[in-house]
CSV table of C-alpha atoms in Angstrom, one decimal:
chain,number,residue,atom,x,y,z
O,1,MET,CA,12.9,-38.3,17.6
O,2,GLU,CA,14.1,-35.0,16.0
O,3,SER,CA,14.1,-36.8,12.6
O,4,VAL,CA,10.4,-37.7,13.1
O,5,LEU,CA,9.5,-34.2,14.0
O,6,ALA,CA,11.1,-32.8,11.1
O,7,ALA,CA,9.4,-35.2,8.9
O,8,TRP,CA,6.1,-34.2,10.4
O,9,GLN,CA,6.8,-30.6,9.7
O,10,VAL,CA,7.9,-31.2,6.1
O,11,ALA,CA,4.8,-33.3,5.6
O,12,THR,CA,2.6,-30.7,6.9
O,13,LEU,CA,4.1,-27.8,4.8
O,14,GLY,CA,4.3,-30.2,1.8
O,15,GLY,CA,0.6,-31.1,2.2
O,16,ILE,CA,-0.6,-27.3,2.3
O,17,VAL,CA,1.7,-26.6,-0.9
O,18,SER,CA,0.0,-29.6,-2.6
O,19,TRP,CA,-3.4,-28.4,-1.7
O,20,ILE,CA,-2.7,-25.0,-3.0
O,21,MET,CA,-1.7,-26.4,-6.3
O,22,ILE,CA,-4.4,-29.0,-6.5
O,23,SER,CA,-7.3,-26.6,-5.5
O,24,SER,CA,-6.0,-23.9,-8.1
O,25,CYS,CA,-5.6,-26.3,-10.9
O,26,LEU,CA,-9.0,-28.0,-10.3
O,27,ASN,CA,-11.0,-24.9,-9.2
O,28,VAL,CA,-11.9,-26.7,-6.0
O,29,THR,CA,-13.4,-23.4,-4.4
O,30,GLN,CA,-15.6,-22.7,-7.3
O,31,LYS,CA,-17.0,-26.4,-7.3
O,32,LEU,CA,-17.6,-26.5,-3.7
O,33,ARG,CA,-19.3,-23.0,-3.9
O,34,SER,CA,-21.5,-24.2,-6.8
O,35,LEU,CA,-22.6,-27.3,-4.6
O,36,LEU,CA,-23.0,-25.5,-1.4
O,37,GLN,CA,-24.1,-21.9,-2.1
O,38,PRO,CA,-27.6,-22.7,-3.6
O,39,TRP,CA,-28.5,-24.9,-0.6
O,40,VAL,CA,-27.5,-22.4,2.0
O,41,THR,CA,-29.0,-19.5,0.0
O,42,HIS,CA,-32.2,-21.3,0.0
O,43,TYR,CA,-32.3,-21.7,3.8
O,44,VAL,CA,-31.4,-18.2,4.1
O,45,ILE,CA,-34.3,-17.2,2.0
O,46,ILE,CA,-36.8,-19.5,3.8
O,47,GLY,CA,-35.5,-18.3,7.1
O,48,THR,CA,-36.5,-14.7,6.6
O,49,PRO,CA,-40.0,-15.1,8.1
O,50,PHE,CA,-38.4,-16.6,11.3
O,51,ILE,CA,-36.1,-13.5,11.6
O,52,LEU,CA,-38.9,-11.0,11.2
O,53,GLN,CA,-40.9,-12.9,13.7
O,54,ILE,CA,-38.0,-12.3,16.3
O,55,GLN,CA,-37.6,-8.7,15.4
O,56,LYS,CA,-41.3,-8.1,16.0
O,57,TYR,CA,-40.1,-7.7,19.6
O,58,GLN,CA,-37.9,-4.7,18.7
O,59,HIS,CA,-36.9,-2.7,21.6
O,60,LYS,CA,-34.2,-0.1,22.3
O,61,PHE,CA,-33.2,-2.2,25.3
O,62,LEU,CA,-32.8,-5.3,23.2
O,63,ASP,CA,-31.0,-3.4,20.5
O,64,SER,CA,-28.3,-2.2,23.2
O,65,LEU,CA,-28.2,-5.7,24.8
O,66,PHE,CA,-27.4,-7.6,21.8
O,67,SER,CA,-25.2,-5.1,20.3
O,68,GLY,CA,-23.2,-5.1,23.6
O,69,LEU,CA,-23.0,-8.8,23.7
O,70,SER,CA,-21.7,-8.8,20.2
O,71,CYS,CA,-19.1,-6.4,20.9
O,72,VAL,CA,-18.0,-8.3,24.0
O,73,VAL,CA,-17.3,-11.7,22.0
O,74,SER,CA,-16.0,-9.9,19.0
O,75,VAL,CA,-12.4,-10.2,17.6
O,76,PRO,CA,-11.5,-6.5,18.5
O,77,PHE,CA,-12.5,-7.3,22.1
O,78,TYR,CA,-10.5,-10.4,22.3
O,79,THR,CA,-7.4,-8.7,20.8
O,80,GLY,CA,-7.5,-6.1,23.5
O,81,PHE,CA,-8.5,-8.6,26.3
O,82,LEU,CA,-5.8,-11.3,25.7
O,83,PRO,CA,-2.9,-9.0,26.3
O,84,LEU,CA,-4.5,-8.6,29.9
O,85,VAL,CA,-4.6,-12.3,30.4
O,86,PHE,CA,-0.9,-12.6,29.5
O,87,TRP,CA,0.1,-10.0,31.8
O,88,SER,CA,-2.1,-11.3,34.6
O,89,GLY,CA,0.1,-14.5,34.9
O,90,HIS,CA,-2.3,-16.8,33.2
O,91,VAL,CA,0.1,-17.2,30.4
O,92,LYS,CA,-0.9,-20.9,29.4
O,93,LEU,CA,-4.6,-19.7,29.1
O,94,ALA,CA,-3.6,-16.6,27.1
O,95,ARG,CA,-1.4,-18.3,24.6
O,96,HIS,CA,-4.0,-21.2,24.0
O,97,MET,CA,-6.9,-18.9,23.8
O,98,THR,CA,-4.9,-16.8,21.2
O,99,LEU,CA,-4.0,-19.8,19.1
O,100,LEU,CA,-7.8,-21.0,19.3
O,101,MET,CA,-8.9,-17.6,18.3
O,102,ALA,CA,-6.6,-17.7,15.3
O,103,PHE,CA,-7.7,-21.2,14.3
O,104,CYS,CA,-11.4,-20.3,14.6
O,105,ASP,CA,-10.9,-17.0,12.7
O,106,TYR,CA,-9.1,-18.8,9.8
O,107,LEU,CA,-11.5,-21.8,9.6
O,108,GLY,CA,-14.6,-19.6,10.0
O,109,ASN,CA,-13.5,-17.1,7.3
O,110,THR,CA,-12.4,-19.7,4.9
O,111,ILE,CA,-15.7,-21.4,5.0
O,112,LYS,CA,-17.5,-18.0,4.5
O,113,ASP,CA,-15.6,-17.0,1.5
O,114,THR,CA,-15.6,-20.5,0.0
O,115,VAL,CA,-19.4,-20.7,0.3
O,116,SER,CA,-20.1,-17.0,-0.3
O,117,ALA,CA,-23.6,-17.3,1.0
O,118,PRO,CA,-25.5,-14.2,1.6
O,119,ARG,CA,-26.5,-12.7,4.8
O,120,PRO,CA,-30.4,-12.1,5.3
O,121,SER,CA,-31.7,-9.6,2.8
O,122,CYS,CA,-32.2,-6.0,4.2
O,123,PRO,CA,-34.9,-5.0,3.8
O,124,PRO,CA,-37.3,-6.7,4.6
O,125,VAL,CA,-34.9,-7.6,7.6
O,126,ARG,CA,-33.9,-4.9,9.9
O,127,ARG,CA,-30.0,-4.9,10.3
O,128,VAL,CA,-28.5,-3.1,13.5
O,129,THR,CA,-24.9,-2.1,13.0
O,130,ALA,CA,-24.3,0.0,16.1
O,131,THR,CA,-20.4,0.0,15.9
O,132,LYS,CA,-17.8,0.3,13.1
O,133,ASP,CA,-16.9,-3.4,13.9
O,134,GLU,CA,-20.4,-4.4,13.2
O,135,LYS,CA,-20.7,-2.3,10.0
O,136,GLU,CA,-17.4,-4.4,8.8
O,137,ASN,CA,-18.8,-7.6,9.7
O,138,ALA,CA,-21.9,-7.0,7.8
O,139,LEU,CA,-19.7,-6.8,4.7
O,140,GLU,CA,-18.7,-10.5,5.1
O,141,TYR,CA,-20.6,-13.5,4.0
O,142,GLY,CA,-23.0,-15.1,6.3
O,143,LEU,CA,-22.2,-18.7,7.0
O,144,PRO,CA,-21.2,-19.7,9.5
O,145,SER,CA,-21.8,-17.1,12.3
O,146,SER,CA,-18.5,-16.2,13.5
O,147,HIS,CA,-19.7,-14.9,16.8
O,148,THR,CA,-21.4,-18.1,17.6
O,149,LEU,CA,-18.2,-20.2,16.6
O,150,ASN,CA,-16.0,-18.0,18.6
O,151,THR,CA,-18.1,-17.9,21.6
O,152,VAL,CA,-18.6,-21.8,21.9
O,153,CYS,CA,-14.7,-22.3,21.4
O,154,LEU,CA,-13.3,-19.5,23.5
O,155,ALA,CA,-15.9,-19.5,26.4
O,156,GLY,CA,-15.9,-23.4,26.2
O,157,TYR,CA,-12.1,-23.5,26.6
O,158,LEU,CA,-12.2,-20.8,29.4
O,159,LEU,CA,-14.6,-22.9,31.4
O,160,HIS,CA,-12.2,-26.0,30.8
O,161,TYR,CA,-9.3,-24.1,32.0
O,162,VAL,CA,-11.1,-22.8,35.2
O,163,LEU,CA,-12.3,-26.3,36.2
O,164,SER,CA,-9.0,-27.7,35.5
O,165,TYR,CA,-7.0,-25.1,37.3
O,166,SER,CA,-9.3,-25.0,40.3
O,167,GLN,CA,-9.4,-28.8,40.3
O,168,ASN,CA,-13.1,-28.6,40.9
O,169,ASN,CA,-14.8,-32.0,40.6
O,170,TYR,CA,-18.1,-31.1,42.1
O,171,ALA,CA,-21.1,-32.0,39.8
O,172,VAL,CA,-23.0,-29.0,40.9
O,173,THR,CA,-20.1,-26.5,40.0
O,174,GLN,CA,-19.6,-28.1,36.5
O,175,PHE,CA,-23.3,-28.2,35.8
O,176,ALA,CA,-23.5,-24.4,36.7
O,177,GLY,CA,-20.5,-23.7,34.5
O,178,VAL,CA,-22.0,-25.4,31.5
O,179,ALA,CA,-25.4,-23.9,32.2
O,180,LEU,CA,-23.8,-20.3,31.9
O,181,LEU,CA,-21.8,-21.3,28.9
O,182,CYS,CA,-25.2,-22.5,27.2
O,183,LEU,CA,-26.9,-19.2,28.4
O,184,LEU,CA,-24.2,-17.0,26.8
O,185,VAL,CA,-24.1,-19.1,23.5
O,186,GLY,CA,-28.0,-18.9,23.3
O,187,LEU,CA,-28.0,-15.0,23.9
O,188,ILE,CA,-25.3,-14.6,21.4
O,189,ALA,CA,-27.1,-16.7,18.8
O,190,VAL,CA,-30.5,-15.2,19.4
O,191,GLY,CA,-28.9,-11.8,19.2
O,192,ARG,CA,-27.2,-12.3,15.8
O,193,ILE,CA,-30.7,-13.1,14.4
O,194,TYR,CA,-32.4,-10.3,16.4
O,195,LEU,CA,-29.8,-7.9,14.9
O,196,GLY,CA,-30.4,-9.1,11.3
O,197,MET,CA,-26.8,-10.3,10.9
O,198,HIS,CA,-27.6,-14.0,10.4
O,199,SER,CA,-30.1,-16.6,9.5
O,200,LEU,CA,-30.9,-19.6,11.5
O,201,VAL,CA,-28.7,-21.9,9.2
O,202,ASP,CA,-25.7,-19.7,9.9
O,203,ILE,CA,-26.2,-20.2,13.7
O,204,ILE,CA,-26.6,-23.9,13.3
O,205,ALA,CA,-23.4,-24.0,11.3
O,206,GLY,CA,-21.5,-21.9,13.7
O,207,LEU,CA,-22.6,-24.0,16.7
O,208,ALA,CA,-21.9,-27.2,15.1
O,209,LEU,CA,-18.5,-26.1,13.9
O,210,GLY,CA,-17.6,-24.6,17.2
O,211,LEU,CA,-18.4,-27.8,19.1
O,212,ALA,CA,-16.2,-29.8,16.6
O,213,VAL,CA,-13.3,-27.2,16.8
O,214,LEU,CA,-13.5,-27.1,20.6
O,215,ALA,CA,-13.5,-31.0,20.9
O,216,PHE,CA,-10.5,-31.2,18.5
O,217,TRP,CA,-8.5,-28.5,20.4
O,218,LEU,CA,-9.1,-30.1,23.7
O,219,THR,CA,-7.4,-33.2,22.2
O,220,VAL,CA,-4.3,-31.4,20.6
O,221,HIS,CA,-3.8,-28.3,22.7
O,222,GLU,CA,-1.1,-29.9,25.0
O,223,TYR,CA,0.7,-31.1,22.0
O,224,VAL,CA,0.7,-27.8,20.5
O,225,ASP,CA,1.8,-26.1,23.6
O,226,ASN,CA,4.8,-28.6,24.0
O,227,PHE,CA,6.0,-27.9,20.4
O,228,ILE,CA,5.9,-24.2,20.9
O,229,ILE,CA,7.8,-24.3,24.2
O,230,SER,CA,10.4,-26.8,23.6
O,231,GLY,CA,10.1,-28.1,19.9
O,232,HIS,CA,12.7,-27.9,17.2
O,233,ASN,CA,12.5,-25.6,14.2
O,234,VAL,CA,9.6,-23.7,15.8
O,235,LEU,CA,10.3,-20.3,14.3
O,236,SER,CA,11.0,-21.5,10.9
O,237,PHE,CA,8.2,-23.9,10.7
O,238,TRP,CA,5.6,-21.3,11.9
O,239,SER,CA,6.9,-18.7,9.6
O,240,ALA,CA,6.6,-20.9,6.7
O,241,LEU,CA,3.1,-22.1,7.8
O,242,SER,CA,1.9,-18.6,8.3
O,243,PHE,CA,3.2,-17.7,4.8
O,244,LEU,CA,1.6,-20.6,3.1
O,245,LEU,CA,-1.7,-19.9,4.9
O,246,LEU,CA,-1.9,-16.7,3.1
O,247,PHE,CA,-1.8,-18.4,-0.2
O,248,ALA,CA,-4.3,-21.2,0.8
O,249,TYR,CA,-6.9,-18.7,1.6
O,250,PRO,CA,-10.0,-19.1,-0.8
O,251,THR,CA,-11.0,-16.3,-3.2
O,252,PRO,CA,-14.7,-15.2,-2.4
O,253,GLU,CA,-17.2,-14.6,-5.0
O,254,LEU,CA,-17.0,-10.8,-4.2
O,255,PRO,CA,-14.3,-9.1,-2.1
O,256,THR,CA,-14.9,-9.1,1.7
O,257,PRO,CA,-12.9,-7.9,4.7
O,258,SER,CA,-12.4,-11.5,5.9
O,259,PHE,CA,-9.0,-12.0,4.2
O,260,GLU,CA,-7.7,-8.9,6.0
O,261,PHE,CA,-9.0,-10.2,9.4
O,262,HIS,CA,-7.4,-13.5,8.6
O,263,THR,CA,-4.0,-11.7,7.7
O,264,ALA,CA,-4.0,-9.8,10.9
O,265,PHE,CA,-4.6,-12.9,13.2
O,266,ASN,CA,-2.2,-14.9,11.2
O,267,GLY,CA,0.4,-12.3,12.0
O,268,VAL,CA,-0.6,-12.2,15.8
O,269,THR,CA,0.0,-15.9,16.0
O,270,LEU,CA,3.3,-15.7,14.6
O,271,GLY,CA,4.3,-12.9,16.9
O,272,ILE,CA,2.9,-14.9,19.9
O,273,VAL,CA,4.6,-18.1,19.0
O,274,ALA,CA,8.0,-16.6,18.4
O,275,GLY,CA,7.9,-14.5,21.6
O,276,VAL,CA,6.8,-17.5,23.8
O,277,HIS,CA,9.2,-19.8,22.3
O,278,LEU,CA,12.1,-17.3,22.9
O,279,THR,CA,11.2,-16.2,26.4
O,280,TYR,CA,9.2,-19.2,27.8
O,281,TYR,CA,11.6,-19.7,30.9
O,282,GLN,CA,11.7,-15.9,31.6
O,283,PHE,CA,8.1,-14.8,31.5
O,284,HIS,CA,5.8,-17.6,30.3
O,285,HIS,CA,6.6,-20.7,32.7
O,286,GLU,CA,4.2,-22.4,35.0
O,287,ALA,CA,5.5,-20.6,38.0
O,288,ALA,CA,4.9,-17.1,36.5
O,289,PRO,CA,3.3,-14.6,39.3
O,290,LEU,CA,-0.4,-14.6,39.2
O,291,ILE,CA,-2.5,-11.7,39.7
O,292,PHE,CA,-4.0,-11.3,43.4
O,293,SER,CA,-0.6,-13.1,44.6
O,294,PRO,CA,2.0,-11.2,46.8
O,295,GLN,CA,4.2,-11.3,43.6
O,296,LEU,CA,1.6,-9.6,41.4
O,297,SER,CA,-0.6,-7.3,43.3
O,298,ILE,CA,-3.4,-5.2,41.9
O,299,PRO,CA,-1.4,-1.9,41.8
O,300,ALA,CA,1.4,-3.8,40.1
O,301,PHE,CA,-1.1,-5.3,37.5
O,302,VAL,CA,-2.5,-1.8,36.8
O,303,GLY,CA,1.0,-0.6,36.4
O,304,ARG,CA,1.5,-3.3,33.8
O,305,ILE,CA,-1.5,-2.1,31.9
O,306,LEU,CA,-0.5,1.5,32.1
O,307,VAL,CA,3.0,0.7,30.8
O,308,GLY,CA,2.1,-2.1,28.5
O,309,MET,CA,-0.6,-0.6,26.5
O,310,PRO,CA,1.4,2.4,25.2
O,311,THR,CA,4.3,0.0,24.6
O,312,ILE,CA,2.5,-2.2,22.3
O,313,LEU,CA,0.5,0.5,20.6
O,314,LEU,CA,4.0,2.3,19.9
O,315,VAL,CA,5.4,-1.2,18.5
O,316,LYS,CA,2.3,-1.4,16.3
O,317,PHE,CA,2.8,2.0,14.8
O,318,CYS,CA,6.6,1.3,14.4
O,319,SER,CA,6.2,-2.0,12.9
O,320,LYS,CA,3.7,-0.6,10.4
O,321,ALA,CA,6.1,2.1,9.4
O,322,LEU,CA,9.0,-0.4,9.1
O,323,ALA,CA,7.0,-2.7,7.0
O,324,LYS,CA,5.8,-0.1,4.6
O,325,TRP,CA,9.5,0.6,3.9
O,326,ILE,CA,10.8,-3.1,3.9
O,327,VAL,CA,8.0,-4.8,1.9
O,328,PRO,CA,8.3,-2.5,-1.3
O,329,VAL,CA,12.0,-2.7,-1.1
O,330,ILE,CA,12.1,-6.5,-1.0
O,331,SER,CA,9.4,-6.6,-3.6
O,332,ASN,CA,11.3,-4.2,-6.1
O,333,THR,CA,14.6,-6.2,-5.3
O,334,LEU,CA,12.8,-9.2,-6.6
O,335,GLY,CA,11.5,-7.6,-9.5
O,336,ILE,CA,7.9,-8.0,-8.5
O,337,PRO,CA,5.4,-5.1,-9.6
O,338,ILE,CA,3.4,-3.9,-6.8
O,339,LYS,CA,0.5,-1.8,-5.6
O,340,SER,CA,-1.1,-0.7,-2.5
O,341,THR,CA,-4.9,0.0,-2.1
O,342,SER,CA,-4.5,1.8,1.3
O,343,TYR,CA,-1.1,2.1,3.1
O,344,ILE,CA,1.1,3.5,0.4
O,345,PRO,CA,-1.0,5.9,-1.8
O,346,MET,CA,1.9,6.6,-4.4
O,347,LEU,CA,1.8,2.8,-5.2
O,348,ASN,CA,-1.8,2.9,-6.3
O,349,ALA,CA,-2.1,1.3,-9.7
O,350,PRO,CA,-4.8,1.8,-12.2
O,351,VAL,CA,-6.7,-1.2,-11.3
O,352,LYS,CA,-10.3,-0.7,-10.5
O,353,GLY,CA,-13.1,-2.1,-8.2
O,354,LYS,CA,-13.6,-5.8,-7.9
O,355,GLU,CA,-10.6,-6.7,-10.0
O,356,SER,CA,-8.2,-4.9,-7.7
O,357,ASP,CA,-9.7,-6.8,-4.6
O,358,LYS,CA,-9.5,-10.0,-6.4
O,359,ILE,CA,-5.7,-9.3,-7.2
O,360,LYS,CA,-5.2,-8.6,-3.5
O,361,GLN,CA,-6.7,-11.9,-2.3
O,362,SER,CA,-5.9,-14.4,-4.9
O,363,SER,CA,-2.9,-13.4,-7.2
O,364,TYR,CA,-0.2,-14.2,-4.6
O,365,ALA,CA,-0.6,-18.0,-5.0
O,366,GLN,CA,-1.3,-17.8,-8.7
O,367,LYS,CA,1.7,-15.7,-9.6
O,368,LEU,CA,4.3,-17.7,-7.5
O,369,PHE,CA,3.1,-21.1,-8.3
O,370,PHE,CA,1.3,-20.8,-11.5
O,371,PHE,CA,2.6,-17.8,-13.5
O,372,SER,CA,-0.9,-16.5,-13.9
O,373,GLY,CA,-1.7,-13.3,-15.9
O,374,GLN,CA,-1.8,-11.1,-13.0
O,375,ASP,CA,1.1,-9.1,-12.6
O,376,ILE,CA,0.6,-6.7,-9.8
O,377,PHE,CA,1.0,-7.6,-6.0
O,378,ASP,CA,-0.9,-5.6,-3.3
O,379,VAL,CA,1.7,-5.1,-0.6
O,380,ASP,CA,-0.9,-4.3,2.0
O,381,THR,CA,-1.1,-7.9,2.9
O,382,GLY,CA,2.7,-8.2,3.9
O,383,ILE,CA,2.4,-4.9,5.7
O,384,ARG,CA,-0.6,-5.8,7.8
O,385,PHE,CA,0.9,-9.2,8.5
O,386,LEU,CA,4.3,-7.8,9.9
O,387,GLN,CA,2.4,-5.1,11.7
O,388,TYR,CA,0.3,-7.5,13.9
O,389,ALA,CA,3.3,-9.9,14.2
O,390,GLY,CA,5.2,-7.0,15.8
O,391,LEU,CA,2.3,-6.1,18.1
O,392,ALA,CA,1.9,-9.7,19.4
O,393,TRP,CA,5.6,-10.0,20.0
O,394,SER,CA,5.7,-7.0,21.9
O,395,VAL,CA,2.8,-8.4,24.2
O,396,VAL,CA,4.8,-11.5,25.2
O,397,ASP,CA,8.5,-10.4,24.9
O,398,LEU,CA,9.1,-6.6,24.9
O,399,ALA,CA,6.4,-5.6,27.4
O,400,PRO,CA,7.3,-8.3,29.9
O,401,SER,CA,10.9,-7.2,29.6
O,402,VAL,CA,9.9,-3.8,30.4
O,403,PHE,CA,7.9,-5.1,33.5
O,404,ALA,CA,10.9,-6.8,34.8
O,405,HIS,CA,13.0,-3.8,34.4
O,406,LEU,CA,10.6,-1.7,36.2
O,407,ARG,CA,9.8,-4.4,38.9
O,408,LEU,CA,6.2,-4.7,38.0
């Protein structure tokens, strides 16, 4: 059995390496973009009148409503919400939603940067960016709508978990749950168009992709969970997988924040997998105390939040500081020329504008595997990856250890 598992792991990693090599040699990203981008752009342009028709109902209440809903289903919200789910005792739900979120984030952003299709033109479309997160989202490409994709997958999986956990087989309850899910997805979809962030084609793509990903995840999630809990070579395999996924990411037509978002969630996934694998029988087993039970009362849960949040924020700060020291040292030891666009100002190299961002997002794979002409590496990717891996590890390992010590 172990040999079969090892063969599967080697085949997976080997397949990713092969894809990186083939796609780079054959310029697969550029060829796919040349086929898909004109088609999507056409539908974005002809969909502008539909957006303007919806925006005729402009009102401050609708601005606040749809902006608020966008924040509730955004990546930063889930990043802050998922630790609370872990600490509430619903550890299986938390780890599955984290892995599913990372999968959606990687797949959605990969398609965005591969197609590099524009968002609706502003003007004539009115774009509402009420938060810093929305302003960063506006810098990304349009198709598919990440908010729609994430809402379908995460809300859909949450509904599946609730119905399975409660073992509720009543058709009325199931229908009510599905109806609420459809209402939420519908509001998010309409809101993304009303706010001027997406065209109808982006929403349809996000909805279709979300349904496909949710169906796939419900098929494989138990196998993934069993592997993380009791599999062999979990840490080495997932570390290699995370490393290769940084290289497998496509280079967009113009620089976007999508690669940075992927790097962060890639690190989060590694930290969660490592922490759960190492401490499953201590903190993450099926008999873990649940909120509202005598073993985990409301005051104890509040105590976990008050202790846990400062703990993980401290670890995030320390991880970032440690990574800023370690990554340059390793790079210099290996003789790799490096630069930093934001984290280490003294490493700034005289590389300007778009070329700098292209190096940041593409030269890793090219340099390591194909010895391209790029000779400067941006260490920000490695620093961000380690920073968020440390943060996630603290959520599932360090913080629960502190809770146990304090009897929370």
